[in-house]
Coordinates of C-alpha atoms (C1' of nucleotides) in Angstrom, one line a residue:
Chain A
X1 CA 313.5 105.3 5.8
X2 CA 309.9 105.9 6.9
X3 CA 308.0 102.6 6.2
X4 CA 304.9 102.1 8.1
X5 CA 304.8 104.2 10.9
X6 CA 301.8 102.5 13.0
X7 CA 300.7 99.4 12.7
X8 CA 296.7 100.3 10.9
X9 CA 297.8 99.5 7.3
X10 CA 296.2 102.3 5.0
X11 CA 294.0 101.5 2.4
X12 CA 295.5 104.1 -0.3
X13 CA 298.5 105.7 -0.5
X14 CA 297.0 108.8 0.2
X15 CA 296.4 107.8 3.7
X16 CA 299.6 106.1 4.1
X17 CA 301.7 108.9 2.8
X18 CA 299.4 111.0 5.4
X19 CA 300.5 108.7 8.1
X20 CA 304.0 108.7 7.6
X21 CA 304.6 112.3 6.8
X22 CA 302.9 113.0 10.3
X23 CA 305.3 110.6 11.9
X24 CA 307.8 112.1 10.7
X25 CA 306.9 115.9 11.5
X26 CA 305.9 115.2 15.1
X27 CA 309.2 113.2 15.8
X28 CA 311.4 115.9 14.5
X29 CA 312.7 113.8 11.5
X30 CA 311.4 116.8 9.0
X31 CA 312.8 119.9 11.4
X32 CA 310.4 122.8 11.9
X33 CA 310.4 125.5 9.2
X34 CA 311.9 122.7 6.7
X35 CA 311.1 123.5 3.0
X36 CA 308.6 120.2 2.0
X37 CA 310.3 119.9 -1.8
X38 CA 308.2 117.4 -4.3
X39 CA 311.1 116.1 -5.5
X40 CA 312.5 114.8 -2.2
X41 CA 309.2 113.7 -0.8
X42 CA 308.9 111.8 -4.2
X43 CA 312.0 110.1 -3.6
X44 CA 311.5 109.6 0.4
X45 CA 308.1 108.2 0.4
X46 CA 308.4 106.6 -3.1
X47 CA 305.1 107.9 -4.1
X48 CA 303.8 110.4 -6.8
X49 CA 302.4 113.6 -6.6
X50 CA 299.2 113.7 -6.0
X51 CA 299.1 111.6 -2.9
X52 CA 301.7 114.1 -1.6
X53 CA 299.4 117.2 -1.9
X54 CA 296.7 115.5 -0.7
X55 CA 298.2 114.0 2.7
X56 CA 299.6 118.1 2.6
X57 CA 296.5 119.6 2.5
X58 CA 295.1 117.6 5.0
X59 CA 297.9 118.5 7.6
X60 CA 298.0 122.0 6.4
X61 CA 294.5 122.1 7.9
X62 CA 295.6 120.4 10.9
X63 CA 298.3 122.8 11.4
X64 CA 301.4 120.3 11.5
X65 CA 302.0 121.9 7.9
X66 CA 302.0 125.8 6.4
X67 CA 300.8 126.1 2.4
X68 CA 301.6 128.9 0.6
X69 CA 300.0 129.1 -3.0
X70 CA 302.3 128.8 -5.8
X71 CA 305.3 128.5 -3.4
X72 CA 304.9 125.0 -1.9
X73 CA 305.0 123.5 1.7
X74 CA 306.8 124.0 4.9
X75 CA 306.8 122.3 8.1
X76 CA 305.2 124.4 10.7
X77 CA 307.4 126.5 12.7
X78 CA 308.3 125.8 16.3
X79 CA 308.5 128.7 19.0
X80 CA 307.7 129.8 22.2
X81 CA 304.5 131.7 21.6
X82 CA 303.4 128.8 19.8
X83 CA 303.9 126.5 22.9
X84 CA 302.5 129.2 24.9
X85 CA 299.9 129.2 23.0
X86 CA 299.5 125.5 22.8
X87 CA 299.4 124.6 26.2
X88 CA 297.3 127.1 27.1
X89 CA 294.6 125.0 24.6
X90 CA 295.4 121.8 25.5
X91 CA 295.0 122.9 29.4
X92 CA 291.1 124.1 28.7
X93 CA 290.3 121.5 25.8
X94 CA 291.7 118.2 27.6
X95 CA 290.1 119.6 31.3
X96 CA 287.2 119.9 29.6
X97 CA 287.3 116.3 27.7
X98 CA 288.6 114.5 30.7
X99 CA 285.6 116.1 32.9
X100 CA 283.3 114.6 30.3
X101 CA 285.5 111.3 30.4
X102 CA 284.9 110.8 33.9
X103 CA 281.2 111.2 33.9
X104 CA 280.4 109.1 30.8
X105 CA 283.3 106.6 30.6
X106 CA 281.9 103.2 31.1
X107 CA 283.7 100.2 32.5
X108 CA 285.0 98.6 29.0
X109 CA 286.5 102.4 29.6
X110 CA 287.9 101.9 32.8
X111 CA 289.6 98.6 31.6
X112 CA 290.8 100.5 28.5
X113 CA 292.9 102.5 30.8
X114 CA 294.2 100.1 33.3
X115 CA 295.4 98.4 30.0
X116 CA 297.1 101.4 28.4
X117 CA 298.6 102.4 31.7
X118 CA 300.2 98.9 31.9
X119 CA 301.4 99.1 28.6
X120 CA 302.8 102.3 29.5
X121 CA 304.3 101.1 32.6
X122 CA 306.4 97.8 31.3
X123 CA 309.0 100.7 29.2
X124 CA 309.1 103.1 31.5
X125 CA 311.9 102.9 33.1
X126 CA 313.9 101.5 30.4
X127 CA 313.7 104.7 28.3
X128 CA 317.4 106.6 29.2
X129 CA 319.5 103.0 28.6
X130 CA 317.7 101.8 25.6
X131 CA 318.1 102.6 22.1
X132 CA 315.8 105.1 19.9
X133 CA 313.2 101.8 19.1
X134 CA 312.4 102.0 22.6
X135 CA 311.6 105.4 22.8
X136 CA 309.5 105.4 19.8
X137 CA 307.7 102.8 21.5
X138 CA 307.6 104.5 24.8
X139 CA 306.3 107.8 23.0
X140 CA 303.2 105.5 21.5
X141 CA 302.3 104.0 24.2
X142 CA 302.7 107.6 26.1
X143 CA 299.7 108.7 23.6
X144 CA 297.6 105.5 23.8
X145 CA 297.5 106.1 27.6
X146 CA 296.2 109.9 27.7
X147 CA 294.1 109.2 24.2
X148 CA 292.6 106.8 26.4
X149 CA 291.9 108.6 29.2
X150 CA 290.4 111.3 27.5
X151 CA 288.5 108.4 25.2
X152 CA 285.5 108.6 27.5
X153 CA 284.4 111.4 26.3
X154 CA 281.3 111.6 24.1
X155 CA 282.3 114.2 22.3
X156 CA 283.6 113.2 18.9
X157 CA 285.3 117.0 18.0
X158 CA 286.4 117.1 21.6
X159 CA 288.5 113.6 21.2
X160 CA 289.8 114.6 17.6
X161 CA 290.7 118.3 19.0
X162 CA 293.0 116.9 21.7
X163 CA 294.4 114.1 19.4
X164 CA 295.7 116.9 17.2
X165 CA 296.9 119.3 20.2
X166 CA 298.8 116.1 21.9
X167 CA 300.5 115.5 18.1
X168 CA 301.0 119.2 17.9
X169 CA 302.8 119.1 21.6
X170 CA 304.9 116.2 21.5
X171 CA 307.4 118.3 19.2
X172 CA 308.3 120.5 22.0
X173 CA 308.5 117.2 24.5
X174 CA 310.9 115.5 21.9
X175 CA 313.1 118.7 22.0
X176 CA 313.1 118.9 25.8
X177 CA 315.0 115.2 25.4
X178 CA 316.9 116.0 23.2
X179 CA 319.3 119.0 25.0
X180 CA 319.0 116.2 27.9
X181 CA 316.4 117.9 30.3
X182 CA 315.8 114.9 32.7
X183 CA 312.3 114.0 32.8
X184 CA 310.7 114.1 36.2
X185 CA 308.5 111.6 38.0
X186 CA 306.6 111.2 34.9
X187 CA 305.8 107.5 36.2
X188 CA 304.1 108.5 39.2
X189 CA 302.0 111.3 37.7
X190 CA 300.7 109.1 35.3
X191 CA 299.7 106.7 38.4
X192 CA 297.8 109.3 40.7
X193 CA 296.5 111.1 37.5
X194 CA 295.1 107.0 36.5
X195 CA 293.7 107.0 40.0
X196 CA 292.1 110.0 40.2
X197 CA 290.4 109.3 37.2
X198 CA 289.4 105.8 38.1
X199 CA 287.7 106.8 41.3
X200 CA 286.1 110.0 39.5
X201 CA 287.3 112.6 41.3
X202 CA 287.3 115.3 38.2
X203 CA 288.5 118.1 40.5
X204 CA 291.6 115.8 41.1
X205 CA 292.0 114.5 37.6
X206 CA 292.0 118.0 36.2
X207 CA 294.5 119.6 38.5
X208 CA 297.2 116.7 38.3
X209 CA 296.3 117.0 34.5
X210 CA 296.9 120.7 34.2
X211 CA 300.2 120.4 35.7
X212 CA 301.3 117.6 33.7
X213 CA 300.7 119.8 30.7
X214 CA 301.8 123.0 31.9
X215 CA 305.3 121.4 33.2
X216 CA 306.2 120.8 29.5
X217 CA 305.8 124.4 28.7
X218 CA 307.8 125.4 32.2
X219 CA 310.7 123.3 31.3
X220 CA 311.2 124.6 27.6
X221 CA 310.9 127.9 29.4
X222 CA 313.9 127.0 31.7
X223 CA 315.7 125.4 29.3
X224 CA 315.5 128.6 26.6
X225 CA 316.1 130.6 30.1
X226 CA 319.5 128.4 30.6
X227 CA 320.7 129.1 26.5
X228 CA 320.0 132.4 27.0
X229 CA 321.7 132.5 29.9
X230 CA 324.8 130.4 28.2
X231 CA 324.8 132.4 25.1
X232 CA 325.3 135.9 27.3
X233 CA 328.2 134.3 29.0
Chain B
X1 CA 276.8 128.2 -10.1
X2 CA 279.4 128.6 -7.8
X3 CA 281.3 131.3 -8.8
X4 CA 283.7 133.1 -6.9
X5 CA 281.8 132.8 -3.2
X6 CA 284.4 135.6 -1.5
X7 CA 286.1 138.6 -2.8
X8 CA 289.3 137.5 -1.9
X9 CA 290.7 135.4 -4.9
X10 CA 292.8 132.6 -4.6
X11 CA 296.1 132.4 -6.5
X12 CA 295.9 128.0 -7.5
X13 CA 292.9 126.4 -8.8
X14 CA 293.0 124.1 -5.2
X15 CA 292.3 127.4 -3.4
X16 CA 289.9 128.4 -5.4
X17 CA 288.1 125.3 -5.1
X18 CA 288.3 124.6 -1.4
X19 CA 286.6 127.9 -1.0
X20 CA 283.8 127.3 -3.1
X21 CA 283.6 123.6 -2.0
X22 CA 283.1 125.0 1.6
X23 CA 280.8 127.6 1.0
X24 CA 278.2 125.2 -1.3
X25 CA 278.3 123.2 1.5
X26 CA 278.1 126.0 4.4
X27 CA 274.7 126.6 2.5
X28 CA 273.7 123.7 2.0
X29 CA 273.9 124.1 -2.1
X30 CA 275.5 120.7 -1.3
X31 CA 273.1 118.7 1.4
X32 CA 274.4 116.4 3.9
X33 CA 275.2 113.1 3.4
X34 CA 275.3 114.3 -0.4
X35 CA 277.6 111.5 -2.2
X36 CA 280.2 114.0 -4.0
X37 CA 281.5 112.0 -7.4
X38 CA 284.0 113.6 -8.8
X39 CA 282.5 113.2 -12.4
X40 CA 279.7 116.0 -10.7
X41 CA 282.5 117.6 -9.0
X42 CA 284.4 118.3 -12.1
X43 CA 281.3 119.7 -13.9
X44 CA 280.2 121.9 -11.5
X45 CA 283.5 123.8 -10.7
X46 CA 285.2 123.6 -14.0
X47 CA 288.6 121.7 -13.0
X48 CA 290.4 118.4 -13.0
X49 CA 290.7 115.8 -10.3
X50 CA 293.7 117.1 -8.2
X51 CA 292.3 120.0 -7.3
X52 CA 289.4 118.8 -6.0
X53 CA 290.8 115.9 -4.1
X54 CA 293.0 118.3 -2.3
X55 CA 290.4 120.7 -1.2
X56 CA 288.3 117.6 0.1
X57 CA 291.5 116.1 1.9
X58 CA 291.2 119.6 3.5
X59 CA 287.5 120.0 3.9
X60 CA 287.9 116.2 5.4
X61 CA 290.2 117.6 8.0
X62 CA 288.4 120.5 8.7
X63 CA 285.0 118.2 9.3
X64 CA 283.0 119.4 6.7
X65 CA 283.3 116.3 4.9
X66 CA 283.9 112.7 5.6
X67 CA 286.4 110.5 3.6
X68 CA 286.3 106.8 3.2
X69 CA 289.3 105.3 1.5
X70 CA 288.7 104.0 -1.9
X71 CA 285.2 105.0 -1.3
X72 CA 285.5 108.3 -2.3
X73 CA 284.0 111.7 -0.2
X74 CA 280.7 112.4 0.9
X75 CA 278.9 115.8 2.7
X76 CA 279.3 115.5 6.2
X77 CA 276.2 114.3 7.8
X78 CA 274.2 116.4 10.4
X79 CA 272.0 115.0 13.1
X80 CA 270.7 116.3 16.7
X81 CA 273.3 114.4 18.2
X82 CA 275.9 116.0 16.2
X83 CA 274.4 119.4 16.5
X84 CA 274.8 119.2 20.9
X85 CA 278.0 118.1 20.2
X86 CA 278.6 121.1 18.2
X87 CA 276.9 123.5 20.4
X88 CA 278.8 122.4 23.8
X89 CA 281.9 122.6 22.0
X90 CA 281.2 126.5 21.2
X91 CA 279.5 127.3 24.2
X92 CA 283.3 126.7 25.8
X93 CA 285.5 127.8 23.3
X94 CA 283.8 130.2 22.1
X95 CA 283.6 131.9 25.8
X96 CA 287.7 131.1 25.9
X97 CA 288.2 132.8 23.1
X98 CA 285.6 136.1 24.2
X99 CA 287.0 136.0 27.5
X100 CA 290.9 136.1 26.0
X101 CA 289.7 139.1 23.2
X102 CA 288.8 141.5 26.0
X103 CA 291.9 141.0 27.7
X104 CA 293.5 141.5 24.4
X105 CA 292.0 143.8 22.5
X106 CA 293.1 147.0 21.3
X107 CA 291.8 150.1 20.2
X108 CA 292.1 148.9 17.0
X109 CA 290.0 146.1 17.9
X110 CA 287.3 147.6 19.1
X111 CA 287.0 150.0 16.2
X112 CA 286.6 146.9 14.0
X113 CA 284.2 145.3 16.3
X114 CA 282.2 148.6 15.9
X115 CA 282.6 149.1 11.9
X116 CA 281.3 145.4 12.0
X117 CA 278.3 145.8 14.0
X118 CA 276.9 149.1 11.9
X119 CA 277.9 146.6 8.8
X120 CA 275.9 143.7 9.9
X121 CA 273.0 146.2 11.6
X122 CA 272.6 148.1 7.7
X123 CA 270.9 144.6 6.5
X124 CA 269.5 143.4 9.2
X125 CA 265.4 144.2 8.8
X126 CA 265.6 143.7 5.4
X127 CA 266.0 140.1 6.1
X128 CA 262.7 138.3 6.0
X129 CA 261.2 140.5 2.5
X130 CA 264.9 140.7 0.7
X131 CA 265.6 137.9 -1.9
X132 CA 268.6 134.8 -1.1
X133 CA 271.2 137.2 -1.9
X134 CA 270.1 139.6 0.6
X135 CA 270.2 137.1 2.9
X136 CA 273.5 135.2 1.8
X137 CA 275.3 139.2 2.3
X138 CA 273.3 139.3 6.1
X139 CA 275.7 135.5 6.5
X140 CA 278.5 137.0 5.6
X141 CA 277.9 140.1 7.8
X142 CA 276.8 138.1 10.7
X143 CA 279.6 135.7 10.5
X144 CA 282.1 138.9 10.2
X145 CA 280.6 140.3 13.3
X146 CA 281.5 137.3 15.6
X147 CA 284.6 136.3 14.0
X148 CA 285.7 140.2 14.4
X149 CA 284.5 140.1 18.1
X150 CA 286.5 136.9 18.4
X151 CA 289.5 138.4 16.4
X152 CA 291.2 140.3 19.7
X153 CA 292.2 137.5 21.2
X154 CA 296.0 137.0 21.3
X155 CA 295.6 132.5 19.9
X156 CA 296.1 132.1 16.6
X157 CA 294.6 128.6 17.4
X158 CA 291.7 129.8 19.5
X159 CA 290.8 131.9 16.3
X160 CA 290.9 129.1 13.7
X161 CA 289.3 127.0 15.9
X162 CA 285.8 129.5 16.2
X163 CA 286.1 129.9 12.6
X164 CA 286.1 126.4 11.9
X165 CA 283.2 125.7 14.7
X166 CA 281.1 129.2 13.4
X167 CA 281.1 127.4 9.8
X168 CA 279.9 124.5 10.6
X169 CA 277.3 125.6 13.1
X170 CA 276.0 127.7 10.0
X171 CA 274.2 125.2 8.5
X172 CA 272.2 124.1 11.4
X173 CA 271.1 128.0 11.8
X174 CA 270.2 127.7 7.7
X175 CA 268.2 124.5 8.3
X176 CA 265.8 126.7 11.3
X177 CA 265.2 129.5 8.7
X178 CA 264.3 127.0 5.9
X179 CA 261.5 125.5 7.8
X180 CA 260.5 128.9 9.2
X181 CA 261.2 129.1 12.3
X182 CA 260.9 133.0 13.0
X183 CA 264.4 134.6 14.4
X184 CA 264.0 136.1 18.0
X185 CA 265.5 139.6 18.5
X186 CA 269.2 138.8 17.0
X187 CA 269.7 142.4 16.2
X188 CA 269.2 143.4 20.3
X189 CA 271.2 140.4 21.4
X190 CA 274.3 141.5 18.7
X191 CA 273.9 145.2 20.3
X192 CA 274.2 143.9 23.8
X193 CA 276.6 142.0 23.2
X194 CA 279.0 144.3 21.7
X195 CA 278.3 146.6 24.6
X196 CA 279.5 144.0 27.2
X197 CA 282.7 143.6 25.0
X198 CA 283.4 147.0 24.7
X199 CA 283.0 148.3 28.1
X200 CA 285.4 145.1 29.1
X201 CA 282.1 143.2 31.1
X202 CA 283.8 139.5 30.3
X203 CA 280.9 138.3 32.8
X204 CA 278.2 139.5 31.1
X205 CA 279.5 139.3 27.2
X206 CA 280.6 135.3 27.9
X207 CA 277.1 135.1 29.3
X208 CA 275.2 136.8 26.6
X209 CA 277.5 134.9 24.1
X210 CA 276.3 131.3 25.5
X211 CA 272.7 132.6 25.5
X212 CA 273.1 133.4 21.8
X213 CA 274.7 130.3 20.9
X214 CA 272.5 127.9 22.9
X215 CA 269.6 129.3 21.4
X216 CA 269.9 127.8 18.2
X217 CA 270.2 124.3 20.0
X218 CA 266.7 124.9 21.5
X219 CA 265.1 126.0 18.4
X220 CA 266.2 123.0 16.4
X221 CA 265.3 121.1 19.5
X222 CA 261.6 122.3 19.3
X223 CA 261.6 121.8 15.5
X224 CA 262.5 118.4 15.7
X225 CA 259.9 117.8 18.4
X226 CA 256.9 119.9 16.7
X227 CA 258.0 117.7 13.4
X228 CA 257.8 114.6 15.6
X229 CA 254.3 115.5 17.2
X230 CA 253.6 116.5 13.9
X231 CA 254.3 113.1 12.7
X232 CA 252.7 111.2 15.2
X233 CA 249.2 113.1 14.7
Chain C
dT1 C1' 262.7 81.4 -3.6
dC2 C1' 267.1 82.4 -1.9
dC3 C1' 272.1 82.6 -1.9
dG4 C1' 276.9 82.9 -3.5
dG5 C1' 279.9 84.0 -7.1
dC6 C1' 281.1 86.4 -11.3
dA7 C1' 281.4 89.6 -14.9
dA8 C1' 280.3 94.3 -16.6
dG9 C1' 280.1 99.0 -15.4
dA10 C1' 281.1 102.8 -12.6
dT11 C1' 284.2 105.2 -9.5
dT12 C1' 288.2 106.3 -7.2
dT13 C1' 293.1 106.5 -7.0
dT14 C1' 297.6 107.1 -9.1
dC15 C1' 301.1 108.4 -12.3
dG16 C1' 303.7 111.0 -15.9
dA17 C1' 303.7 114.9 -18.7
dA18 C1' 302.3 119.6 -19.8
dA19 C1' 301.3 124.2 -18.2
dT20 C1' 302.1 127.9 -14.9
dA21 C1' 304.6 130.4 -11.5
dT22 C1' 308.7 131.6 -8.8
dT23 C1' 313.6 132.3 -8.0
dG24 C1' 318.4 133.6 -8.7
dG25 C1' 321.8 135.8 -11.3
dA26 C1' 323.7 138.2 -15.1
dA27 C1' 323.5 142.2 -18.1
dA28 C1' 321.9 146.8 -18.9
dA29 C1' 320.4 151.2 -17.2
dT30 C1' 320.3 154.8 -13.7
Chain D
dA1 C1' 327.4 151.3 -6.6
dT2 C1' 322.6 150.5 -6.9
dT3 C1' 318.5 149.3 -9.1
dT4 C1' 316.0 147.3 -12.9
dT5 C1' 315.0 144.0 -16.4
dC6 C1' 315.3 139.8 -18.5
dC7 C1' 316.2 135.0 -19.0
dA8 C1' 317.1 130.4 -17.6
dA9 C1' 316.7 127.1 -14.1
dT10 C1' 313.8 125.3 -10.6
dA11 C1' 309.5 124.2 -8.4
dT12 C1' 304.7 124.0 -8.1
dT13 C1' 300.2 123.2 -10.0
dT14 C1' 297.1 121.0 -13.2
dC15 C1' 295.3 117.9 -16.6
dG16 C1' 294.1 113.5 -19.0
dA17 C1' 294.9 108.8 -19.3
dA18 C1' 295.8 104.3 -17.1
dA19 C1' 295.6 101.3 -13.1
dA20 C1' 293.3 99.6 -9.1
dT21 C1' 289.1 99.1 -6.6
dC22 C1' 284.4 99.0 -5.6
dT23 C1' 279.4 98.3 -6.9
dT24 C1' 275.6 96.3 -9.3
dG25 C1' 273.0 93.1 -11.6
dC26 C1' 272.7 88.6 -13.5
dC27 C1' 273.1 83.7 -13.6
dG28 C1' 273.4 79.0 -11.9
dG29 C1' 272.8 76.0 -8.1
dA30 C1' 270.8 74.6 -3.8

DNA sequence: TCCGGCAAGATTTTCGAAATATTGGAAAAT
DNA sequence: ATTTTCCAATATTTCGAAAATCTTGCCGGA
């Protein structure tokens, strides 16, 4: 379980251990709120100690993570104030970083995105029938695509911030599939919101953005609204 | 040197460490671009190599300092560039955040914000004639001011976030008063400020706020171009 | 003189064991 | 019955040595 998660082979096992505990946060296969016990990571990742704290403390200060001193590791818990609170960042940050996008991307840019939206496009629709290797895949290229939009940005902070929010986010989305919420015209929001950003028009971009974001939080919203609903009757 | 930095005390040695790692490094007691070797490392704080690598895995995270695998850590590097990057990036979150406190904030709130100001206002003219701890207390005060003003709003993210941004901003401010540059009226700017807050005036306390905070920019922007003219003549 | 390769030294990274702290439960006391 | 205390089991944290990797300076050859 858990071997190379992305393709960029780490040069320590420091950084691998990093990538692969991240991985397996953000895709559920730790569960929020999980106790992170040394002697299981030990035997999971096959690795010793101390690249285990380390790749800890770094997502402890991502967030992904919570340390307690003396008392160990947890996986950040998932609720919904945190996705509240969540979207509500990633709708300012990325608006912001695609704004700056669109005014300084430059045409190796452009090309980037045509690419990644391609790549995007050729699993799309095969995501329902196909087994969980192609939603993996579909989920990476999912991120390459809006990284890559919002990689015309200059600002360094700005790109790492929303790398970390879209990690931080894709929890919630993996839950959404998983109690079977149909996705929606995902496909053709990813085309105008391409479109919009290709021929500049921020106002455009920013909007179609903001509601592709804020539509994650709506349908966790119904869907706690529905088990609510189910667990009253 | 480097003993405890903040009251609070940490409860593991990695705690400890991390804090003391940041603030050296806040005040430039560690300069930029500064290789850090662990044999210094472990000299200069007084422990072994784990703790240390897990505070800069988490100081590498935060930004503070950059980490090149199997090339050890070095002092994050500061530049003009970096510094505009910086400043944009609080100029808008910082305002989020404002804006989001005085919707928040409660009566509690705005007694803190108040105890804070009188705090920060009881060393402010001693400034210039005071010794370096005088002026390391006037840091702390100053940071506790903002961060308090900052502390009403309802996003645990938005918070961490300012901290994170206020720290590394510090250093820039640190590198004006080393070369002299004489502050402008902080102390007036902090009083109107916390007047907008308080009576609710998010227009005018966002706007003061980005004054403040841009500010800084254009003073290391002159200082780099009087050194330059300098240069040249 | 300049360049590539190689060996010696320095540095980072990793592991296994020792030290320290927490937790759960049984026994004693209230 | 409830609370308190103690002890053993479990887990985390830290250190020091060993392994792996990088850097530096030297040497021989073009």
């Amino acid at each position: 379980m858990a071997e190379t998660a992305s393709p960029e082979q780490a040069r320590t096992l420091s950084a691998a251990v990093l990538r692969d505990l991240r991985d397996d946060i953000v895709n559920c296969r730790l569960r929020p709120g999980d106790k992170l016990r040394f002697s299981d990571l030990k035997a999971r990742y096959g690795v010793g100690l101390s690249p285990l704290r380390e790749a800890l403390q770094h997502l402890a200060a991502e967030g992904l993570v919570d340390a307690q001193d003396q008392r160990g590791f947890t996986v950040a818990a998932m609720s919904v104030d945190d996705l509240q609170d969540l979207v509500r960042m990633r709708l300012e940050i990325e608006s912001l970083t695609l704004t700056d996008a669109l005014s300084c991307g430059d045409d190796a840019w452009e090309s980037e995105v045509v690419r990644s939206a391609h790549h995007l496009r050729l699993t799309g629709p095969a995501t329902e029938q196909a087994g969980p290797d192609a939603a993996a895949e579909w989920c990476r290229r999912h991120k390459n695509f809006h990284m890559t939009l919002l990689s015309g940005s200059s600002s360094p902070r700005l790109r790492n911030l929303c790398d970390a929010l879209f990690d931080q986010s894709e929890r919630y989305r993996l839950w959404l599939i998983l109690h079977g919420t149909v996705a929606r015209d995902v496909e053709g929001e990813h085309d105008t919101l391409m479109d919009a950003a290709l021929a500049r028009d921020t106002a455009r971009a920013t909007a179609l953005l903001k509601q592709h974001i804020q539509q994650t939080a709506d349908e966790v919203a119904d869907l706690t609204a529905t088990q609510a609903a189910l667990a009253a009757a």
